[in-house]
Coordinates of C-alpha atoms and ligand atoms in Angstrom, one line a residue:
M8 CA 0.0 -0.1 -0.1
D9 CA 0.8 3.5 -0.5
N10 CA 0.7 6.7 1.6
F11 CA 0.4 10.3 0.8
Y12 CA 3.6 10.8 1.1
K13 CA 4.1 8.9 -2.3
I14 CA 0.8 11.2 -4.2
I15 CA 2.8 14.8 -2.6
E16 CA 5.8 13.9 -4.1
N17 CA 4.5 12.8 -7.0
K18 CA 3.1 16.3 -7.4
M19 CA 6.1 18.1 -6.3
K20 CA 8.3 16.3 -9.2
D21 CA 5.7 16.9 -11.7
A22 CA 5.5 20.7 -10.8
L23 CA 9.3 21.2 -11.0
V24 CA 9.6 19.0 -14.6
S25 CA 7.0 21.2 -15.7
C26 CA 8.8 24.5 -15.1
G27 CA 11.9 23.0 -16.6
Y28 CA 13.8 21.2 -13.8
E29 CA 15.1 17.6 -14.2
V30 CA 14.4 15.5 -11.1
E31 CA 14.1 11.8 -10.6
E32 CA 11.9 12.2 -7.5
A33 CA 11.3 15.2 -4.8
Q34 CA 11.2 14.3 -1.6
I35 CA 8.9 15.8 0.9
N36 CA 9.5 15.4 4.5
E37 CA 7.7 16.6 7.8
S38 CA 8.3 20.3 9.2
N39 CA 10.2 21.3 11.4
R40 CA 8.4 24.1 11.6
P41 CA 4.8 23.3 12.1
D42 CA 3.8 26.8 12.2
L43 CA 4.9 27.5 8.4
G44 CA 3.3 24.0 7.2
E45 CA 3.1 20.3 7.9
Y46 CA 5.3 19.4 5.3
Q47 CA 8.5 20.8 3.9
Y48 CA 10.5 20.4 0.7
N49 CA 14.2 21.2 0.9
G50 CA 15.4 20.1 -2.9
V51 CA 15.2 23.5 -4.2
M52 CA 18.8 24.1 -2.6
N53 CA 20.4 21.5 -5.0
L54 CA 18.6 22.9 -7.9
A55 CA 19.7 26.0 -7.8
K56 CA 23.2 25.0 -8.0
I57 CA 22.8 23.1 -10.7
Y58 CA 20.6 25.5 -13.0
H59 CA 22.7 28.7 -11.4
K60 CA 19.3 30.5 -9.9
S61 CA 18.5 31.6 -6.9
P62 CA 17.1 29.2 -4.9
V63 CA 14.0 31.7 -4.2
S64 CA 12.9 32.2 -7.9
I65 CA 12.8 28.8 -8.3
A66 CA 10.9 27.8 -5.4
T67 CA 8.1 30.9 -6.3
E68 CA 8.1 29.1 -9.7
V69 CA 7.3 25.9 -8.4
V70 CA 4.7 27.1 -6.1
N71 CA 3.2 29.2 -8.3
V72 CA 1.6 26.1 -10.1
L73 CA 1.2 24.4 -7.1
K74 CA -0.7 27.3 -5.4
N75 CA -4.5 26.5 -7.2
D76 CA -3.9 22.8 -6.4
S77 CA -6.6 21.4 -4.5
T78 CA -4.0 19.2 -2.9
F79 CA -2.7 21.8 -0.4
S80 CA -4.7 24.4 2.0
S81 CA -1.5 26.7 1.6
I82 CA 1.7 26.4 0.3
S83 CA 4.8 28.9 0.5
V84 CA 8.2 30.0 0.0
A85 CA 9.9 30.5 3.4
G86 CA 13.5 31.7 4.0
P87 CA 16.0 31.2 1.7
G88 CA 14.0 28.7 -1.0
F89 CA 12.3 26.1 1.2
I90 CA 8.7 25.6 0.5
N91 CA 6.0 24.7 3.0
M92 CA 2.9 22.7 2.7
T93 CA -0.1 22.3 4.7
L94 CA -2.6 19.4 3.3
S95 CA -6.2 20.9 2.7
N96 CA -8.8 19.0 4.3
E97 CA -10.2 18.0 1.0
F98 CA -7.2 16.1 0.1
L99 CA -7.3 14.4 3.1
I100 CA -10.9 13.4 3.2
N101 CA -10.4 11.7 -0.2
Y102 CA -7.5 10.0 0.6
I103 CA -8.9 8.6 3.9
N104 CA -12.1 7.5 2.1
N105 CA -10.2 5.7 -0.5
V106 CA -7.7 4.3 1.0
S107 CA -7.3 0.4 2.0
F108 CA -5.2 -0.6 5.0
S109 CA -3.8 -3.9 3.4
Y110 CA -0.7 -5.3 1.3
S111 CA -1.4 -7.4 -1.8
K112 CA 0.2 -10.9 -1.7
N113 CA 4.5 -11.4 -2.9
D114 CA 5.6 -14.4 -3.9
K115 CA 8.5 -14.7 -1.2
L116 CA 8.9 -16.9 1.3
I117 CA 10.4 -16.3 4.0
F118 CA 11.3 -19.0 6.9
L119 CA 11.3 -17.9 10.6
D120 CA 13.0 -20.3 13.7
Y121 CA 11.8 -19.3 17.0
G122 CA 10.4 -20.6 20.1
G123 CA 13.4 -23.0 20.4
A124 CA 12.0 -25.1 23.2
N125 CA 14.1 -28.0 24.9
V126 CA 12.3 -30.7 25.6
A127 CA 12.2 -32.6 28.6
K128 CA 13.2 -28.9 30.4
S129 CA 10.4 -26.4 31.4
L130 CA 10.6 -23.6 29.4
H131 CA 11.8 -20.2 30.8
V132 CA 12.0 -17.0 30.8
G133 CA 14.5 -16.9 28.2
H134 CA 12.4 -18.4 25.7
L135 CA 9.8 -15.4 26.2
R136 CA 10.7 -13.2 23.8
S137 CA 11.6 -15.6 21.0
A138 CA 7.8 -17.3 21.1
N139 CA 6.8 -13.4 21.1
I140 CA 9.1 -11.2 19.0
G141 CA 9.2 -14.6 16.3
E142 CA 5.4 -14.9 16.2
A143 CA 4.9 -11.1 15.6
L144 CA 7.6 -10.8 12.9
K145 CA 6.0 -13.9 11.4
R146 CA 2.4 -12.2 11.4
L147 CA 4.1 -9.3 10.5
C148 CA 5.1 -10.8 6.9
E149 CA 2.5 -12.1 6.2
F150 CA 0.7 -8.7 6.7
L151 CA 3.1 -7.3 4.2
G152 CA 2.6 -10.3 1.6
Y153 CA 4.7 -12.4 2.1
N154 CA 4.6 -16.4 2.6
T155 CA 5.7 -17.9 5.8
I156 CA 6.6 -20.8 7.4
S157 CA 7.5 -20.8 11.2
D158 CA 9.3 -23.9 13.0
T159 CA 9.9 -23.9 16.9
H160 CA 13.5 -25.6 16.6
L161 CA 13.1 -27.7 19.2
G162 CA 16.1 -29.1 21.4
D163 CA 15.2 -32.9 21.6
F164 CA 18.6 -34.4 21.0
G165 CA 21.0 -33.8 22.9
R166 CA 22.7 -34.0 26.3
P167 CA 19.7 -32.6 28.4
L168 CA 17.7 -35.9 27.4
G169 CA 21.0 -38.3 28.0
L170 CA 20.5 -36.8 31.3
V171 CA 17.1 -37.1 31.8
I172 CA 17.1 -40.6 30.6
L173 CA 19.8 -42.3 32.5
E174 CA 18.3 -40.9 35.8
L175 CA 14.8 -42.7 34.4
S176 CA 17.0 -45.5 34.4
K177 CA 18.1 -45.3 37.7
R178 CA 14.7 -44.9 39.2
H179 CA 13.1 -47.5 37.0
P180 CA 15.6 -49.7 36.0
E181 CA 12.3 -51.9 36.2
W182 CA 11.3 -50.8 32.7
V183 CA 11.5 -52.4 29.6
Y184 CA 12.8 -49.3 28.1
F185 CA 16.2 -50.5 29.3
D186 CA 16.3 -54.3 29.1
K187 CA 18.0 -55.1 25.9
N188 CA 16.6 -58.2 25.0
F189 CA 13.2 -56.8 25.5
N190 CA 11.6 -58.2 22.0
G191 CA 7.7 -57.7 22.8
E192 CA 5.6 -54.4 22.4
Y193 CA 6.3 -51.1 24.3
P194 CA 3.9 -50.2 26.5
S195 CA 1.1 -47.5 25.2
E196 CA 0.9 -45.8 29.1
I197 CA 4.0 -44.8 31.0
A198 CA 4.2 -43.7 34.8
L199 CA 5.5 -40.2 33.9
T200 CA 4.2 -36.7 33.8
N201 CA 5.8 -33.5 32.6
K202 CA 5.8 -32.7 36.2
D203 CA 8.1 -35.7 37.3
L204 CA 10.5 -34.4 34.1
E205 CA 11.0 -30.9 35.7
E206 CA 12.4 -32.3 38.4
I207 CA 14.4 -34.8 36.9
Y208 CA 16.4 -32.6 34.6
P209 CA 17.6 -30.4 37.2
Y210 CA 18.4 -33.1 39.3
A211 CA 20.4 -34.8 37.0
S212 CA 22.2 -31.8 35.6
M213 CA 23.4 -31.2 39.1
M214 CA 24.2 -35.0 39.5
A215 CA 26.5 -34.5 36.2
K216 CA 28.3 -31.6 37.7
E217 CA 28.8 -33.3 40.7
D218 CA 30.1 -36.6 39.7
E219 CA 32.1 -37.7 37.0
N220 CA 30.9 -41.2 37.0
Y221 CA 27.5 -39.8 36.8
L222 CA 28.8 -37.6 34.0
K223 CA 29.7 -40.5 31.9
E224 CA 27.3 -42.4 32.1
A225 CA 25.2 -39.5 30.7
Q226 CA 27.4 -39.2 27.9
D227 CA 27.0 -42.9 26.9
M228 CA 22.9 -42.7 27.4
T229 CA 23.3 -39.5 25.1
K230 CA 25.3 -41.8 22.7
R231 CA 22.7 -45.0 22.9
L232 CA 20.0 -42.5 22.0
Q233 CA 21.8 -40.8 18.9
N234 CA 22.5 -44.4 17.9
Y235 CA 18.7 -45.3 18.0
E236 CA 18.7 -48.1 20.3
K237 CA 15.6 -49.7 20.3
G238 CA 14.1 -49.3 23.9
I239 CA 16.1 -46.1 24.4
Y240 CA 14.5 -44.4 20.9
E241 CA 11.0 -45.7 22.3
L242 CA 11.4 -44.2 25.6
W243 CA 12.6 -41.1 24.2
K244 CA 9.2 -41.0 21.9
K245 CA 7.4 -40.8 25.3
I246 CA 9.2 -38.4 27.0
M247 CA 8.6 -36.3 23.4
E248 CA 4.8 -36.7 23.7
I249 CA 4.8 -35.9 27.2
S250 CA 7.0 -32.8 27.1
K251 CA 5.8 -31.9 23.8
R252 CA 2.1 -31.1 25.3
D253 CA 3.3 -28.8 27.9
I254 CA 5.0 -27.1 25.6
K255 CA 2.1 -26.3 23.1
N256 CA 0.2 -25.7 26.0
I257 CA 2.4 -22.2 27.2
Y258 CA 2.8 -21.6 23.3
D259 CA -1.1 -22.1 22.9
R260 CA -0.9 -19.1 25.5
L261 CA 1.3 -17.0 24.0
N262 CA -0.6 -17.7 20.8
A263 CA 2.6 -18.7 19.0
T264 CA 1.6 -20.6 16.3
F265 CA 4.0 -23.1 14.4
D266 CA 3.8 -24.8 10.9
L267 CA 6.5 -27.2 12.3
Y268 CA 7.5 -28.8 15.4
K269 CA 10.4 -30.0 13.7
G270 CA 13.5 -30.1 16.2
E271 CA 17.3 -31.3 16.1
S272 CA 16.7 -34.9 16.0
D273 CA 14.8 -34.4 12.7
A274 CA 17.9 -32.6 11.7
E275 CA 20.4 -35.5 12.7
K276 CA 18.6 -37.9 10.3
I277 CA 20.0 -35.5 7.5
V278 CA 23.2 -35.4 8.9
P279 CA 24.6 -38.4 6.7
E280 CA 22.9 -36.9 3.6
M281 CA 24.8 -33.9 4.4
L282 CA 27.8 -35.1 5.1
N283 CA 28.3 -37.2 1.9
Y284 CA 27.4 -34.0 -0.1
L285 CA 30.3 -31.9 1.8
D286 CA 32.7 -35.1 1.7
K287 CA 32.7 -33.7 -2.0
L288 CA 33.5 -30.3 -1.8
N289 CA 36.9 -28.8 -0.5
V290 CA 35.2 -27.2 2.9
V291 CA 35.8 -29.9 5.5
V292 CA 39.4 -30.1 6.8
E293 CA 40.4 -32.0 9.9
S294 CA 41.6 -30.5 13.2
E295 CA 42.8 -32.3 16.4
G296 CA 40.9 -35.5 15.2
A297 CA 37.5 -33.4 14.6
K298 CA 36.5 -32.0 11.6
V299 CA 36.0 -28.3 11.1
I300 CA 34.4 -25.9 8.6
P301 CA 37.2 -23.0 8.7
V302 CA 34.9 -19.5 8.3
S303 CA 37.4 -16.6 9.5
E304 CA 37.2 -14.0 6.7
E305 CA 40.1 -12.2 6.1
D306 CA 38.5 -8.6 7.4
D307 CA 37.6 -9.9 10.6
K308 CA 38.1 -7.5 13.4
L309 CA 37.6 -10.9 15.8
E310 CA 39.3 -13.9 15.0
I311 CA 35.9 -16.2 14.2
P312 CA 36.7 -20.1 15.2
P313 CA 35.9 -22.9 12.5
M314 CA 32.6 -24.2 12.6
L315 CA 32.9 -27.9 14.5
L316 CA 30.9 -30.2 12.0
I317 CA 32.1 -33.4 14.1
K318 CA 33.7 -34.4 17.6
S319 CA 37.1 -35.9 17.9
D320 CA 35.1 -39.0 19.3
G321 CA 32.5 -38.9 16.3
G322 CA 29.7 -37.1 18.0
I323 CA 27.6 -34.2 16.7
L324 CA 27.3 -31.1 17.9
Y325 CA 24.8 -28.4 17.7
S326 CA 26.0 -26.5 15.1
T327 CA 26.0 -30.1 12.9
T328 CA 22.1 -30.4 13.4
E329 CA 21.9 -26.6 12.9
L330 CA 23.9 -26.7 9.2
A331 CA 22.0 -29.7 8.8
T332 CA 18.7 -28.2 9.4
I333 CA 19.5 -25.2 6.8
Y334 CA 20.3 -28.0 4.4
D335 CA 17.0 -29.5 5.0
R336 CA 14.9 -26.3 4.8
M337 CA 16.6 -25.6 1.0
K338 CA 15.7 -28.9 0.3
E339 CA 12.2 -29.0 1.3
Y340 CA 10.9 -25.4 0.9
S341 CA 13.6 -23.4 -1.0
P342 CA 12.7 -20.0 1.0
D343 CA 13.7 -16.8 0.0
E344 CA 15.0 -15.9 3.6
I345 CA 15.7 -17.8 6.7
W346 CA 14.9 -15.8 9.7
Y347 CA 16.0 -16.8 13.6
I348 CA 15.0 -15.2 17.1
V349 CA 16.9 -16.6 19.3
D350 CA 19.4 -14.8 22.3
K351 CA 21.7 -12.5 20.6
R352 CA 24.3 -14.6 22.7
Q353 CA 24.5 -17.2 20.4
D354 CA 25.6 -15.1 17.6
L355 CA 29.0 -16.5 17.1
H356 CA 27.5 -19.9 16.8
F357 CA 24.8 -18.3 14.0
T358 CA 27.9 -16.5 12.4
Q359 CA 29.9 -19.9 12.1
V360 CA 26.2 -21.9 10.8
F361 CA 25.6 -19.2 8.2
R362 CA 29.2 -18.7 6.8
A363 CA 29.6 -22.4 6.6
A364 CA 26.5 -22.7 4.6
R365 CA 27.2 -20.0 2.3
K366 CA 31.0 -21.4 1.7
A367 CA 29.2 -25.1 1.3
N368 CA 26.7 -23.4 -0.8
I369 CA 24.1 -25.1 0.8
I370 CA 22.2 -21.9 0.3
K371 CA 21.6 -20.1 -2.9
G372 CA 23.9 -17.1 -3.7
T373 CA 20.4 -15.0 -3.3
T374 CA 19.4 -16.7 -0.2
K375 CA 19.1 -14.1 2.8
L376 CA 20.3 -15.8 6.4
V377 CA 19.1 -13.2 9.2
F378 CA 20.1 -13.7 12.8
A379 CA 17.8 -11.3 14.8
G380 CA 19.4 -11.8 18.2
F381 CA 17.4 -10.3 21.5
G382 CA 18.6 -8.7 24.6
T383 CA 17.8 -10.4 27.8
M384 CA 14.5 -10.0 30.2
N385 CA 16.1 -9.0 33.4
G386 CA 15.1 -8.5 36.9
K387 CA 14.8 -4.9 38.9
D388 CA 18.4 -5.6 39.6
G389 CA 19.3 -5.3 36.3
K390 CA 20.2 -9.1 36.2
P391 CA 18.4 -11.9 34.1
F392 CA 14.8 -12.8 36.1
K393 CA 15.4 -14.9 38.5
T394 CA 13.2 -16.4 41.1
R395 CA 12.9 -15.2 44.4
D396 CA 15.3 -17.7 45.6
G397 CA 17.6 -17.1 42.9
G398 CA 16.2 -19.7 40.4
V399 CA 15.8 -19.4 37.2
M400 CA 11.8 -18.7 36.7
K401 CA 9.3 -20.7 34.4
L402 CA 7.8 -19.3 32.2
E403 CA 4.8 -20.4 33.1
D404 CA 5.2 -18.9 36.7
L405 CA 5.8 -15.6 35.4
L406 CA 2.8 -16.3 33.4
S407 CA 0.7 -16.9 36.4
L408 CA 2.3 -13.7 38.6
V409 CA 1.1 -11.3 35.5
K410 CA -2.0 -12.9 35.5
E411 CA -2.6 -13.0 39.1
E412 CA -1.7 -9.1 38.8
S413 CA -4.4 -8.6 36.5
L414 CA -7.0 -10.3 38.3
K415 CA -6.4 -8.0 41.8
R416 CA -6.9 -5.1 38.9
L417 CA -10.0 -6.2 37.3
N418 CA -13.3 -4.2 37.5
S419 CA -15.2 -5.9 40.0
N420 CA -18.0 -4.9 37.5
I421 CA -17.3 -7.6 35.3
I422 CA -18.5 -10.8 36.7
D423 CA -18.8 -13.1 33.5
N424 CA -15.3 -14.5 32.1
R425 CA -13.3 -13.1 34.7
D426 CA -10.9 -15.9 34.2
S427 CA -10.5 -15.3 30.6
I428 CA -10.4 -11.7 30.4
A429 CA -8.1 -11.3 32.9
E430 CA -5.9 -14.0 30.9
D431 CA -6.0 -11.8 27.5
I432 CA -4.8 -8.8 30.2
A433 CA -2.2 -10.4 31.5
M434 CA -0.6 -11.7 27.8
S435 CA -1.0 -8.1 26.3
A436 CA 0.5 -6.8 29.6
V437 CA 3.7 -9.3 28.8
K438 CA 3.7 -9.2 25.3
Y439 CA 3.7 -5.6 24.6
A440 CA 6.4 -5.1 27.1
D441 CA 8.5 -7.5 25.5
M442 CA 8.1 -5.9 22.2
I443 CA 8.3 -2.0 23.3
S444 CA 12.3 -2.2 23.8
S445 CA 13.8 -2.6 20.5
R446 CA 14.8 -6.4 19.9
E447 CA 18.5 -5.9 20.6
S448 CA 18.1 -4.5 24.0
D449 CA 17.9 -6.1 27.6
Y450 CA 15.2 -4.7 29.5
I451 CA 13.7 -4.7 33.2
F452 CA 10.6 -6.8 33.9
D453 CA 8.1 -4.8 36.5
I454 CA 5.0 -6.4 36.8
E455 CA 3.0 -3.4 38.3
K456 CA 4.4 -1.0 35.6
F457 CA 3.6 -3.4 32.4
S458 CA 0.2 -4.1 34.3
S459 CA -0.7 -0.5 34.5
L460 CA -4.0 1.1 32.5
E461 CA -1.8 4.0 32.2
G462 CA 1.4 4.7 30.1
K463 CA 2.8 2.1 27.3
T464 CA 1.1 -0.7 28.5
G465 CA -0.9 -3.2 26.6
P466 CA -4.0 -2.8 28.8
F467 CA -4.0 1.4 27.7
I468 CA -4.0 0.1 24.7
L469 CA -7.2 -2.5 24.7
Y470 CA -8.7 -0.7 27.4
S471 CA -8.9 2.3 24.5
T472 CA -9.4 -0.2 21.5
I473 CA -12.5 -2.0 23.4
R474 CA -13.8 2.0 24.2
M475 CA -13.7 2.4 20.4
R476 CA -15.7 -0.3 19.9
S477 CA -18.3 0.3 22.2
L478 CA -18.9 3.8 20.6
L479 CA -19.6 2.2 17.6
N480 CA -21.1 -0.4 18.7
K481 CA -23.6 2.4 20.9
A482 CA -24.2 4.0 17.5
S483 CA -25.2 1.0 15.2
E484 CA -27.6 0.2 18.4
Q485 CA -28.8 4.0 17.7
G486 CA -29.6 3.3 14.1
I487 CA -26.8 5.8 13.1
K488 CA -25.1 4.9 9.9
Y489 CA -21.1 5.7 9.5
E490 CA -19.8 5.1 5.8
K491 CA -17.5 7.9 5.0
I492 CA -16.1 10.9 6.2
S493 CA -17.2 14.2 4.8
K494 CA -15.6 17.1 7.5
I495 CA -12.6 17.6 9.3
N496 CA -13.2 19.7 12.6
N497 CA -10.3 20.8 13.6
L498 CA -6.5 20.4 14.2
I499 CA -7.0 17.6 16.9
D500 CA -9.1 15.5 14.4
K501 CA -6.5 16.3 11.5
D502 CA -3.7 15.0 13.9
I503 CA -5.2 11.3 14.2
Y504 CA -5.3 11.8 10.1
L505 CA -1.8 12.6 9.7
K506 CA -0.8 10.0 12.1
L507 CA -2.4 7.1 10.1
N508 CA -1.1 8.3 6.8
D509 CA 2.6 6.9 9.0
F510 CA 0.8 3.0 8.8
N511 CA 2.7 1.4 6.2
K512 CA 6.1 3.5 6.8
V513 CA 5.9 1.9 10.3
L514 CA 5.1 -1.6 9.0
E515 CA 7.9 -1.1 6.8
C516 CA 10.2 -0.3 9.1
S517 CA 9.6 -2.8 11.9
F518 CA 10.2 -5.1 8.8
N519 CA 13.5 -4.0 7.8
S520 CA 14.9 -3.7 11.5
K521 CA 13.0 -7.3 12.7
S522 CA 11.8 -4.9 15.4
L523 CA 9.0 -4.6 17.0
N524 CA 8.7 -1.3 18.9
D525 CA 7.9 1.0 16.1
I526 CA 4.6 -1.0 15.8
T527 CA 4.4 -0.6 19.6
D528 CA 5.2 2.7 19.6
Y529 CA 2.7 4.0 16.8
L530 CA 0.2 2.0 18.7
Y531 CA 0.3 4.0 21.4
N532 CA 0.8 7.5 19.8
L533 CA -2.2 7.0 17.4
T534 CA -4.2 5.3 20.7
T535 CA -3.0 8.4 22.3
S536 CA -4.0 11.2 19.6
Y537 CA -7.4 9.1 19.4
N538 CA -8.4 9.6 23.3
R539 CA -7.6 13.3 23.1
F540 CA -10.0 13.9 20.7
Y541 CA -12.6 11.3 22.4
S542 CA -12.3 13.2 25.4
E543 CA -12.5 16.4 24.2
N544 CA -16.2 15.7 21.7
T545 CA -19.2 14.2 22.7
V546 CA -19.2 12.1 19.2
L547 CA -23.2 10.4 19.4
K548 CA -24.5 13.8 20.9
E549 CA -23.0 15.7 18.2
S550 CA -25.7 17.7 16.2
D551 CA -23.9 18.3 13.3
E552 CA -25.0 14.7 11.3
E553 CA -22.1 15.2 8.8
L554 CA -19.6 15.8 11.7
R555 CA -21.3 12.9 14.0
E556 CA -20.7 10.4 11.0
S557 CA -17.3 11.9 9.8
W558 CA -15.9 11.3 13.5
L559 CA -17.5 7.6 14.1
Y560 CA -16.2 6.6 10.5
L561 CA -12.9 7.9 11.6
T562 CA -13.0 6.1 14.7
K563 CA -13.9 2.7 12.9
I564 CA -10.5 3.6 11.0
V565 CA -8.5 3.8 14.3
Y566 CA -10.2 0.7 15.5
D567 CA -9.4 -1.4 12.5
V568 CA -6.0 0.0 12.6
N569 CA -5.7 -1.0 16.2
M570 CA -6.8 -4.6 15.5
K571 CA -4.5 -5.8 12.9
L572 CA -1.8 -4.2 15.0
L573 CA -2.7 -5.7 17.7
N574 CA -3.4 -8.9 15.6
I575 CA 0.2 -8.9 14.2
L576 CA 1.4 -8.5 17.8
A577 CA -0.5 -11.4 18.3
I578 CA -2.4 -9.8 21.3
N579 CA -6.2 -11.2 22.4
V580 CA -8.6 -8.3 22.7
P581 CA -11.2 -9.0 25.2
E582 CA -14.7 -8.4 24.7
V583 CA -14.6 -6.0 27.7
M584 CA -12.6 -4.8 30.3
Ligands
LIG30 N1 17.0 -24.5 21.9 C1 17.7 -23.5 22.0 C2 17.6 -22.7 23.1 O1 16.8 -23.1 24.3 C3 17.2 -22.1 21.0 C4 17.3 -23.1 19.7 C5 17.1 -21.5 18.7 N2 17.2 -21.9 17.4 C6 18.4 -22.7 16.6 N3 17.7 -23.0 15.3 N4 19.3 -22.8 17.2 O2 18.9 -21.9 23.4

């Protein structure tokens, strides 16, 4: 979609050309002197040099061409040759009645990797931003017309699984999974819950740190799993089932949707084929018994170590399955871009893998690999958010805390659906806060601040949006129709029109920076402008019917825009609040 900058820029360009000045484009900027005009054209200075004329005389010629154009309520020359302009209501009305806030489909495919849950380990607060930012970026891509595929890339085949299975073998040696001679059918039920797993992993992990023997046994168990030993693999499938159910529950709460629930275990199956492919190229070298792909480049400021492909004991690593995942994605889907929404501390890992993928032609020359790393969510002490006793906080517990706060604050007049309304509000608080700080910065998690109905918060946006909806509903109940805009009342109204014009600029900016803060900021600014208008006018009581209709239609546009943006951010809007 276009905004009206394009229209004004084309007018300006045509006027310049008609006066005999050759220009490719005529960039219009917001004016830094709003008292003289809303927008400004500053290109005359340059033309003056080229055509050896005074800037003021060129500007005057152009203004003479445009001064009767109905686009502008005023256009004038200021200072040494700036052209200031203010848009006419007529132009704005026509524009806003005809603009559609949508994009047409294109044929590009963007593959997004986010979520990144680890099986048999609880999701922790570190996984929150990946799910929130990732899901919003996916929806943004879709909104802008791209095709998308999302994959959560589960951590499901490495060390943690070896640890958990080892500990289970100690607690339940009688389980048939551990009987190497077992030949029958494995049971369909297993006495194991997600709660058990949540307790077992930290215990086993602690044991491996304290007891060298235990660590060795765990490494051995990981190998047995990676060699697909029958019983171990069957048990692993059970663990996957139990753990995935729980992971999906939390992703559902966050509105994080994945087309694929693939993981490291799927990539592991591709490794032999990839190694075979790599064998034919000259990119893998031996180093101290291991196989690596050197990836350093001449102008690196810091030395980038080679990507480890196969350990000296023959084992594979995080980077091996990562590369195999790219291999698989290219083969299966051939995306134009792959975006990774992962903790920014994994930067080096991705630099190595991306370079290796390019060097080995696993991706096409045109394929873009994008590492969209995010900063940490910290507690008020500025350190990564912890539980009261200093442990890593489970994501589920964090969501419960925020929900309690929302329930506490929920209007007591609301009787029905309190729980689901509080859930929506809580998720809006968490998500909005997560995205209002730019992707790469760390931020401090402050439940009270984020749950407040005032300021840059999810609940504030929800509350205001619901109020717009109820105004529109009231109008409909009273049989009042609103189908177009025919009047702009004053500068307070006009401010909303001018802000609406920034819609596509904001979305495209977010797309380019892979950060949602432009959108969250814009939502806040547009909503605040609207609230100002709302508090200064009694829309339904307005006796001028044309004005009342215009105000209602404007409300509908702002409401629709808010709903679209909230949907991109994957924030639900409750019925009441
Ligand atoms: N499971 C990883 C973690 O918890 C995140 C996975 C990110 N995605 C990827 N393709 N490596 O740190």
